[in-house]
PDB file of C-alpha atoms in Angstrom:
ATOM      1  CA  MET T   2     176.913  16.499  88.493  1.00  0.00           C
ATOM      2  CA  ASP T   3     176.617  19.715  90.644  1.00  0.00           C
ATOM      3  CA  GLU T   4     180.558  20.218  90.700  1.00  0.00           C
ATOM      4  CA  ILE T   5     180.471  20.160  86.788  1.00  0.00           C
ATOM      5  CA  ALA T   6     177.783  22.850  86.716  1.00  0.00           C
ATOM      6  CA  GLN T   7     179.899  24.919  88.994  1.00  0.00           C
ATOM      7  CA  TYR T   8     183.146  24.600  87.030  1.00  0.00           C
ATOM      8  CA  TRP T   9     181.112  25.391  83.989  1.00  0.00           C
ATOM      9  CA  LEU T  10     179.871  28.521  85.427  1.00  0.00           C
ATOM     10  CA  VAL T  11     183.389  29.781  86.528  1.00  0.00           C
ATOM     11  CA  LEU T  12     184.756  28.986  83.009  1.00  0.00           C
ATOM     12  CA  LYS T  13     181.865  30.900  81.501  1.00  0.00           C
ATOM     13  CA  ARG T  14     182.489  33.911  83.669  1.00  0.00           C
ATOM     14  CA  ARG T  15     186.340  33.977  83.219  1.00  0.00           C
ATOM     15  CA  TRP T  16     186.986  32.796  79.592  1.00  0.00           C
ATOM     16  CA  LEU T  17     187.972  36.320  78.472  1.00  0.00           C
ATOM     17  CA  PRO T  18     190.784  36.716  81.094  1.00  0.00           C
ATOM     18  CA  ALA T  19     192.113  33.174  80.460  1.00  0.00           C
ATOM     19  CA  ALA T  20     191.879  33.658  76.735  1.00  0.00           C
ATOM     20  CA  LEU T  21     193.941  37.009  76.927  1.00  0.00           C
ATOM     21  CA  VAL T  22     196.532  35.450  79.192  1.00  0.00           C
ATOM     22  CA  PHE T  23     196.865  32.457  76.699  1.00  0.00           C
ATOM     23  CA  THR T  24     197.041  34.748  73.762  1.00  0.00           C
ATOM     24  CA  HIS T  25     199.555  37.123  75.273  1.00  0.00           C
ATOM     25  CA  THR T  26     201.828  34.198  76.512  1.00  0.00           C
ATOM     26  CA  THR T  27     201.770  32.602  73.047  1.00  0.00           C
ATOM     27  CA  ALA T  28     202.633  35.976  71.268  1.00  0.00           C
ATOM     28  CA  VAL T  29     205.427  36.733  73.519  1.00  0.00           C
ATOM     29  CA  ALA T  30     207.018  33.281  73.243  1.00  0.00           C
ATOM     30  CA  THR T  31     206.531  33.404  69.439  1.00  0.00           C
ATOM     31  CA  VAL T  32     208.366  36.944  69.140  1.00  0.00           C
ATOM     32  CA  TRP T  33     210.933  35.795  71.658  1.00  0.00           C
ATOM     33  CA  THR T  34     211.646  32.662  69.555  1.00  0.00           C
ATOM     34  CA  TYR T  35     211.952  34.271  66.105  1.00  0.00           C
ATOM     35  CA  LYS T  36     214.154  36.962  67.480  1.00  0.00           C
ATOM     36  CA  GLN T  37     216.799  34.333  68.701  1.00  0.00           C
ATOM     37  CA  THR T  38     219.865  33.947  66.495  1.00  0.00           C
ATOM     38  CA  GLU T  39     220.258  30.508  65.036  1.00  0.00           C
ATOM     39  CA  ILE T  40     223.067  28.563  66.777  1.00  0.00           C
ATOM     40  CA  PHE T  41     223.039  25.254  64.973  1.00  0.00           C
ATOM     41  CA  GLN T  42     222.822  24.617  61.180  1.00  0.00           C
ATOM     42  CA  ALA T  43     223.358  21.302  59.317  1.00  0.00           C
ATOM     43  CA  LYS T  44     224.103  20.576  55.664  1.00  0.00           C
ATOM     44  CA  GLY T  45     224.285  17.186  54.065  1.00  0.00           C
ATOM     45  CA  GLN T  46     225.675  15.957  50.772  1.00  0.00           C
ATOM     46  CA  VAL T  47     225.303  12.513  49.113  1.00  0.00           C
ATOM     47  CA  ILE T  48     228.087  11.698  46.795  1.00  0.00           C
ATOM     48  CA  LEU T  49     227.514   8.656  44.440  1.00  0.00           C
ATOM     49  CA  LYS T  50     229.899   7.047  42.018  1.00  0.00           C
ATOM     50  CA  LYS T  51     228.893   4.901  39.326  1.00  0.00           C
ATOM     51  CA  THR T  52     230.761   1.710  39.351  1.00  0.00           C
ATOM     52  CA  ASN T  53     230.462   0.774  35.712  1.00  0.00           C
ATOM     53  CA  LYS T  54     229.811   3.584  33.105  1.00  0.00           C
ATOM     54  CA  THR T  55     228.434   1.182  30.693  1.00  0.00           C
ATOM     55  CA  SER T  56     224.705   1.877  30.196  1.00  0.00           C
ATOM     56  CA  ALA T  57     222.238  -0.511  31.886  1.00  0.00           C
ATOM     57  CA  LEU T  58     220.224  -0.486  28.704  1.00  0.00           C
ATOM     58  CA  LEU T  59     222.826  -2.250  26.843  1.00  0.00           C
ATOM     59  CA  SER T  60     222.754  -5.614  28.458  1.00  0.00           C
ATOM     60  CA  SER T  61     221.787  -7.385  31.729  1.00  0.00           C
ATOM     61  CA  ALA T  62     225.475  -8.176  32.555  1.00  0.00           C
ATOM     62  CA  THR T  63     227.117  -7.808  35.822  1.00  0.00           C
ATOM     63  CA  ASN T  64     230.274  -5.906  36.843  1.00  0.00           C
ATOM     64  CA  VAL T  65     233.349  -7.745  37.617  1.00  0.00           C
ATOM     65  CA  GLY T  66     232.790  -7.013  41.421  1.00  0.00           C
ATOM     66  CA  GLY T  67     229.431  -8.538  41.132  1.00  0.00           C
ATOM     67  CA  GLY T  68     227.080  -5.745  41.102  1.00  0.00           C
ATOM     68  CA  ALA T  69     224.770  -4.937  38.226  1.00  0.00           C
ATOM     69  CA  ILE T  70     225.821  -2.543  35.612  1.00  0.00           C
ATOM     70  CA  GLY T  71     224.641   1.010  36.141  1.00  0.00           C
ATOM     71  CA  GLU T  72     224.603   0.398  40.002  1.00  0.00           C
ATOM     72  CA  LEU T  73     225.613   3.254  42.349  1.00  0.00           C
ATOM     73  CA  ASP T  74     227.879   2.968  45.236  1.00  0.00           C
ATOM     74  CA  GLY T  75     228.469   5.484  48.170  1.00  0.00           C
ATOM     75  CA  LEU T  76     231.754   7.106  47.956  1.00  0.00           C
ATOM     76  CA  THR T  77     232.434   6.193  51.445  1.00  0.00           C
ATOM     77  CA  ILE T  78     233.276   2.624  50.334  1.00  0.00           C
ATOM     78  CA  TYR T  79     236.406   4.119  48.600  1.00  0.00           C
ATOM     79  CA  ARG T  80     237.280   6.848  51.001  1.00  0.00           C
ATOM     80  CA  GLN T  81     236.938   6.534  54.898  1.00  0.00           C
ATOM     81  CA  ASN T  82     237.535   9.851  56.181  1.00  0.00           C
ATOM     82  CA  LEU T  83     235.443  12.509  54.311  1.00  0.00           C
ATOM     83  CA  SER T  84     236.359  15.995  55.022  1.00  0.00           C
ATOM     84  CA  LYS T  85     234.182  17.865  57.752  1.00  0.00           C
ATOM     85  CA  GLN T  86     233.295  21.277  57.071  1.00  0.00           C
TER      86      GLN T  86
END
């Protein structure tokens, strides 16, 4: 218990320099980070194609391919190599 009391006394005496070092380091790192130029950017796009243009409200029938009317399929099913930008 005596060691804990000693640590507490040291912390009470030196809290201001420790807080200043922490604040300064955090501020410098933040400014440096925001001044960096962006290197990588990502974009995404989802392209959907309606397999049957008949409204799903008209009936509960299914498509010739077995899917429900109004179902959306990804375009990658029809085209393997999408253009990369």
